[in-house]
Structures are given as structure tokens and as C-alpha cells.
């Protein structure tokens, strides 16, 4: 299968491209990835394979521990289990195709495949940030209004909130993906990235993509900034309440519970907002691609590690579960 019809070489040197004036339709894109050095590809494949396996195993362990330990059947850990599931989905959108391209001669992805990847990536990013906001509000309710906590965050409400995060995530993905179908791609088919993301894809459009950029910016403001502000306000109230606690042990316990969540939120928002809010450039620079690895690949891997290391209850439940295995009875 060829990338373009007809097949010839463009000025950029990529096969399957004609001059832009001829309005040749692009059917496949080339993902430039992290490096074009063939000697580095096997090494990069192994690195990201290990990262993906750690991501999958770590989040599965978190979900298993929470399900197996009755003491963790609380709203906080219900949302954490949901976050782990989203992280597995989130990572699985980009990494498998990335691994395939490390070993492939032609690092291609079809137009439909690219749009599909954008849709699911945007969906899971949306669900992730909404879930983090819900987790912040959950901590706010538990710390600032403990007497009514179980009434406010009852099982029915928790399920409804999780379903709402998926509905908002789906809306977020739909709003940003559908307008891409109206664009025409006729020039270079080389995406300066290791996966299909909206900003680098919009740069290749032969038709005016102003509406797409406005929609992307608007959804970032409405969905991203509102979620960030909800998280920020929740933690302002939490910190204000914690500072009123006279017991040093009590303050340390609360901060220990919340610090892991703050680290996760910081890693995702700082890197994501940095790349999506910066002015458009002709192509994604290598530092930009490395930063995008943080929020799209490393964050799903780091989440279970951070929650395991920073959360005493999770560590205790994990040890208890491991002791059930005979070969780990001396753990």
C-alpha cells in the first residue's frame, strides 16, 4: 500500500508525495518518532517496552490490591482504581504503535488510524484530568467535611461521577476529532512526533485549520482549566484546614495522603499545558517530543509507583496480598 496517489518523491524526500499545488490527497502519514538512527531503534524499543510493561503491571497491581483488600473499599480508592484503569487505556493508545514503528522500515499510520488515535488519546486524557479533579474534591470532602463525607461520597454518587468523567471525556474527544475530518492534507505527510496528536497534525493541513485550533484552545480552557481550578481550589481549602490541625502527627498524616495526588497532578498539568498552550511552530522540536513522553507515557507508569510509595495503606495492603503467595511468605 502506498502513502499517496500517485507515488513519487517530494522536495522533503519522503516517498509518496507530490507538489502541494497538485492537491494530492494524503492517505498515510509518516511518524518521525524520536530518532531516525537505525542503530537506536532496538534500544528505544526495549526501553519503551519495559515502560509499557511496568505501566500495565503496576496499574493492574493497584486495581488488584484495592479489590482484594476490604479496608480499601472507600471512595478514595474507588477513584484510584478507576485512575489505574484509565492509565492502562491511556498508555495503550500510543505505545503499541510506537513499539511497532521502532522495528518497522516505514513508520506509517493511515489517516483513519491517525484520527482514531487522536480520538482515543483525547478521550483518555479527558477522563484522566476529570478523574484527578474528582479525587481532589474527594480529599477536600474527607478532610474539610469529615462528618458528612460518606453521605456526600456514597456509592451511587461515586459511580455517577465516574460515568460523568467518561461522558465529558467522550464529548471532549468528539469536539476535537470531528472537525479534523473536514481538513484536506496534500503536502508533506511527515508528522514531527512519535504519535498522532492534534497540534502537529494541524500543521500539515492544506486547508485553513483556524477553526480546529480555536476549538482546541476553547476545550483546553473549558475542560482543562476548569478541572485544574477545581483541583487547585480543593487543595487551597485542604491546606487551609490542615494548617489548623494542632497535632504534628495529624498534619503529617493528611499531607502524606495528599502529596501523592499533588505530584501526579503536577506532572500531568505542567507538561500538558506547556505543550498545548505554547505558540504554534512549524514542527515539534525534540525537547517538545521528550516533554510529551512525560504526560503521555511516563505519567501512567509513575502513577502506581507514586501511590504505592507515598501511601501507607496501599503499601500495607500490598504486603498483605504478597504474603498470601507461598513463594513470598518471607517477604
Short mmCIF file of C-alpha atoms in Angstrom, two decimals, residues 2-235:
data_model
loop_
_atom_site.label_atom_id
_atom_site.label_comp_id
_atom_site.label_asym_id
_atom_site.label_seq_id
_atom_site.Cartn_x
_atom_site.Cartn_y
_atom_site.Cartn_z
CA UNK A 2 1.39 3.37 -0.93
CA UNK A 3 1.11 6.51 1.11
CA UNK A 4 -0.10 8.79 -1.68
CA UNK A 5 -1.50 8.59 -5.15
CA UNK A 6 0.47 8.89 -7.41
CA UNK A 7 3.83 7.84 -5.92
CA UNK A 8 6.90 10.00 -6.32
CA UNK A 9 9.40 11.90 -4.19
CA UNK A 10 8.68 15.27 -2.67
CA UNK A 11 11.11 18.08 -2.03
CA UNK A 12 11.29 16.91 1.60
CA UNK A 13 12.48 13.49 0.46
CA UNK A 14 9.55 11.41 1.68
CA UNK A 15 8.10 8.81 -0.69
CA UNK A 16 4.56 9.15 -1.93
CA UNK A 17 4.32 12.94 -2.12
CA UNK A 18 3.54 15.31 -4.93
CA UNK A 19 3.80 19.07 -5.10
CA UNK A 20 1.25 20.76 -2.87
CA UNK A 21 -0.23 22.65 -5.83
CA UNK A 22 -1.46 19.40 -7.37
CA UNK A 23 -3.69 18.85 -4.30
CA UNK A 24 -2.65 15.22 -3.94
CA UNK A 25 -4.57 13.56 -1.14
CA UNK A 26 -2.57 12.08 1.72
CA UNK A 27 -3.79 8.63 2.79
CA UNK A 28 -0.90 7.72 5.12
CA UNK A 29 1.31 9.71 7.47
CA UNK A 30 4.94 9.11 8.46
CA UNK A 31 5.64 9.36 12.19
CA UNK A 32 9.18 10.73 12.54
CA UNK A 33 9.44 9.42 16.11
CA UNK A 34 12.31 10.13 18.47
CA UNK A 35 15.23 9.25 16.20
CA UNK A 36 15.93 8.26 12.59
CA UNK A 37 19.11 6.40 13.54
CA UNK A 38 18.53 2.67 12.76
CA UNK A 39 21.06 1.67 15.44
CA UNK A 40 18.98 3.32 18.16
CA UNK A 41 15.68 1.68 17.21
CA UNK A 42 16.21 -1.68 19.04
CA UNK A 43 17.38 0.16 22.17
CA UNK A 44 14.38 2.52 22.12
CA UNK A 45 12.09 -0.46 21.51
CA UNK A 46 13.39 -2.20 24.65
CA UNK A 47 13.19 0.96 26.77
CA UNK A 48 9.58 1.71 25.88
CA UNK A 49 8.58 -1.96 26.02
CA UNK A 50 9.83 -2.07 29.64
CA UNK A 51 7.99 1.18 30.41
CA UNK A 52 4.76 -0.20 28.94
CA UNK A 53 5.04 -3.49 30.83
CA UNK A 54 5.69 -1.63 34.10
CA UNK A 55 2.70 0.62 33.36
CA UNK A 56 0.42 -2.32 32.67
CA UNK A 57 1.63 -4.46 35.59
CA UNK A 58 1.79 -1.58 38.10
CA UNK A 59 -1.73 -0.37 37.41
CA UNK A 60 -3.10 -3.92 37.40
CA UNK A 61 -1.49 -4.48 40.81
CA UNK A 62 -3.09 -1.30 42.18
CA UNK A 63 -6.50 -2.42 40.89
CA UNK A 64 -5.98 -5.95 42.28
CA UNK A 65 -4.86 -4.74 45.71
CA UNK A 66 -7.82 -2.38 46.05
CA UNK A 67 -10.28 -5.09 45.01
CA UNK A 68 -8.74 -7.71 47.34
CA UNK A 69 -8.42 -5.53 50.46
CA UNK A 70 -11.78 -4.67 52.14
CA UNK A 71 -10.20 -1.77 54.05
CA UNK A 72 -9.55 -0.06 50.74
CA UNK A 73 -13.20 -0.21 49.65
CA UNK A 74 -13.64 3.53 50.15
CA UNK A 75 -14.41 6.35 47.69
CA UNK A 76 -10.76 7.46 47.61
CA UNK A 77 -9.52 4.05 46.49
CA UNK A 78 -12.50 3.51 44.20
CA UNK A 79 -11.35 6.56 42.25
CA UNK A 80 -7.71 5.43 42.42
CA UNK A 81 -8.68 2.07 40.93
CA UNK A 82 -10.54 3.87 38.17
CA UNK A 83 -7.49 6.07 37.53
CA UNK A 84 -5.33 2.95 37.17
CA UNK A 85 -7.73 1.53 34.58
CA UNK A 86 -7.67 4.81 32.64
CA UNK A 87 -3.85 4.86 32.78
CA UNK A 88 -3.70 1.42 31.14
CA UNK A 89 -6.03 2.59 28.36
CA UNK A 90 -4.21 5.93 28.08
CA UNK A 91 -0.82 4.28 27.58
CA UNK A 92 -2.18 1.62 25.23
CA UNK A 93 -3.33 4.23 22.71
CA UNK A 94 0.19 5.33 21.74
CA UNK A 95 2.84 2.89 22.99
CA UNK A 96 1.96 -0.28 20.99
CA UNK A 97 2.06 1.65 17.68
CA UNK A 98 5.25 3.36 18.84
CA UNK A 99 6.85 -0.05 19.53
CA UNK A 100 5.75 -1.31 16.10
CA UNK A 101 7.35 1.69 14.40
CA UNK A 102 10.68 1.18 16.17
CA UNK A 103 11.01 -2.12 14.30
CA UNK A 104 9.37 -1.09 11.02
CA UNK A 105 11.14 0.21 7.94
CA UNK A 106 8.33 2.60 7.11
CA UNK A 107 6.88 4.24 10.22
CA UNK A 108 3.45 4.71 8.71
CA UNK A 109 -0.02 5.25 10.10
CA UNK A 110 -3.13 5.60 7.95
CA UNK A 111 -5.27 8.72 8.01
CA UNK A 112 -8.12 6.77 9.66
CA UNK A 113 -5.67 5.24 12.12
CA UNK A 114 -4.29 8.67 12.95
CA UNK A 115 -7.74 10.16 13.57
CA UNK A 116 -8.71 7.13 15.66
CA UNK A 117 -5.56 7.50 17.75
CA UNK A 118 -6.28 11.21 18.29
CA UNK A 119 -9.86 10.42 19.34
CA UNK A 120 -8.93 7.83 21.96
CA UNK A 121 -5.91 9.78 23.19
CA UNK A 122 -8.09 12.87 23.68
CA UNK A 123 -10.79 10.73 25.31
CA UNK A 124 -8.46 9.15 27.88
CA UNK A 125 -6.63 12.42 28.59
CA UNK A 126 -10.01 14.00 29.30
CA UNK A 127 -11.11 11.15 31.59
CA UNK A 128 -7.72 11.32 33.36
CA UNK A 129 -7.89 15.03 34.20
CA UNK A 130 -11.55 14.82 35.24
CA UNK A 131 -10.75 11.85 37.49
CA UNK A 132 -7.86 13.75 39.10
CA UNK A 133 -10.23 16.66 39.79
CA UNK A 134 -12.76 14.30 41.34
CA UNK A 135 -10.03 12.79 43.51
CA UNK A 136 -9.07 16.28 44.70
CA UNK A 137 -12.69 17.05 45.59
CA UNK A 138 -12.93 13.68 47.37
CA UNK A 139 -9.92 14.61 49.55
CA UNK A 140 -11.44 18.06 50.18
CA UNK A 141 -14.70 16.49 51.37
CA UNK A 142 -12.94 13.90 53.54
CA UNK A 143 -10.67 16.46 55.25
CA UNK A 144 -12.85 19.60 55.36
CA UNK A 145 -16.24 17.95 55.99
CA UNK A 146 -15.49 14.52 57.51
CA UNK A 147 -18.86 14.16 59.29
CA UNK A 148 -20.80 14.24 56.02
CA UNK A 149 -18.13 12.59 53.87
CA UNK A 150 -19.77 9.16 53.47
CA UNK A 151 -23.16 10.77 52.82
CA UNK A 152 -21.76 13.04 50.12
CA UNK A 153 -19.48 10.45 48.51
CA UNK A 154 -21.77 7.43 48.73
CA UNK A 155 -21.51 4.52 46.31
CA UNK A 156 -24.24 5.77 43.98
CA UNK A 157 -22.66 9.22 43.73
CA UNK A 158 -19.20 7.71 43.10
CA UNK A 159 -20.50 5.58 40.22
CA UNK A 160 -22.36 8.56 38.73
CA UNK A 161 -19.25 10.73 38.99
CA UNK A 162 -17.11 8.12 37.20
CA UNK A 163 -19.69 7.79 34.43
CA UNK A 164 -19.71 11.58 34.15
CA UNK A 165 -15.93 11.66 33.63
CA UNK A 166 -16.34 9.27 30.70
CA UNK A 167 -19.22 11.30 29.24
CA UNK A 168 -17.19 14.53 29.46
CA UNK A 169 -14.11 12.78 28.07
CA UNK A 170 -16.15 11.47 25.13
CA UNK A 171 -17.55 14.95 24.47
CA UNK A 172 -14.04 16.43 24.68
CA UNK A 173 -12.72 13.87 22.16
CA UNK A 174 -15.69 14.25 19.80
CA UNK A 175 -15.48 18.06 19.68
CA UNK A 176 -11.78 17.97 18.79
CA UNK A 177 -11.76 14.99 16.42
CA UNK A 178 -14.79 15.51 14.15
CA UNK A 179 -13.51 18.84 12.67
CA UNK A 180 -10.30 17.04 11.58
CA UNK A 181 -12.36 15.03 9.10
CA UNK A 182 -13.10 18.24 7.20
CA UNK A 183 -9.42 19.05 6.65
CA UNK A 184 -7.51 18.29 3.45
CA UNK A 185 -3.93 17.01 3.62
CA UNK A 186 -1.98 17.35 0.39
CA UNK A 187 1.60 18.35 1.20
CA UNK A 188 4.16 16.75 3.47
CA UNK A 189 2.89 13.68 5.27
CA UNK A 190 5.65 13.68 7.91
CA UNK A 191 4.36 14.22 11.47
CA UNK A 192 7.10 15.53 13.76
CA UNK A 193 6.06 13.29 16.62
CA UNK A 194 6.05 9.67 17.79
CA UNK A 195 2.22 9.52 17.72
CA UNK A 196 -0.73 11.34 16.22
CA UNK A 197 -1.59 14.40 18.29
CA UNK A 198 -3.66 17.35 17.17
CA UNK A 199 -1.08 20.22 17.17
CA UNK A 200 1.49 18.55 14.85
CA UNK A 201 -1.26 17.13 12.63
CA UNK A 202 -2.97 20.51 12.15
CA UNK A 203 0.33 21.96 10.93
CA UNK A 204 0.17 19.65 7.88
CA UNK A 205 -3.29 20.71 6.73
CA UNK A 206 -3.55 22.32 3.30
CA UNK A 207 -6.89 23.87 4.24
CA UNK A 208 -7.35 26.54 6.89
CA UNK A 209 -7.24 24.88 10.32
CA UNK A 210 -8.08 28.03 12.29
CA UNK A 211 -11.42 26.62 13.46
CA UNK A 212 -9.71 23.44 14.69
CA UNK A 213 -7.14 25.49 16.60
CA UNK A 214 -9.84 27.68 18.14
CA UNK A 215 -11.84 24.59 19.16
CA UNK A 216 -8.71 23.00 20.67
CA UNK A 217 -7.90 26.17 22.62
CA UNK A 218 -11.51 26.57 23.77
CA UNK A 219 -11.75 22.99 25.02
CA UNK A 220 -8.43 23.39 26.83
CA UNK A 221 -9.85 26.45 28.57
CA UNK A 222 -13.25 24.95 29.35
CA UNK A 223 -12.27 21.38 30.23
CA UNK A 224 -8.58 21.60 31.15
CA UNK A 225 -8.53 24.90 33.02
CA UNK A 226 -11.80 24.26 34.84
CA UNK A 227 -10.53 20.87 36.02
CA UNK A 228 -7.26 22.45 37.10
CA UNK A 229 -9.09 25.23 39.01
CA UNK A 230 -11.34 22.68 40.77
CA UNK A 231 -8.23 20.79 41.85
CA UNK A 232 -6.45 23.98 42.90
CA UNK A 233 -9.40 25.32 44.93
CA UNK A 234 -9.87 21.94 46.61
CA UNK A 235 -6.25 21.89 47.74
#
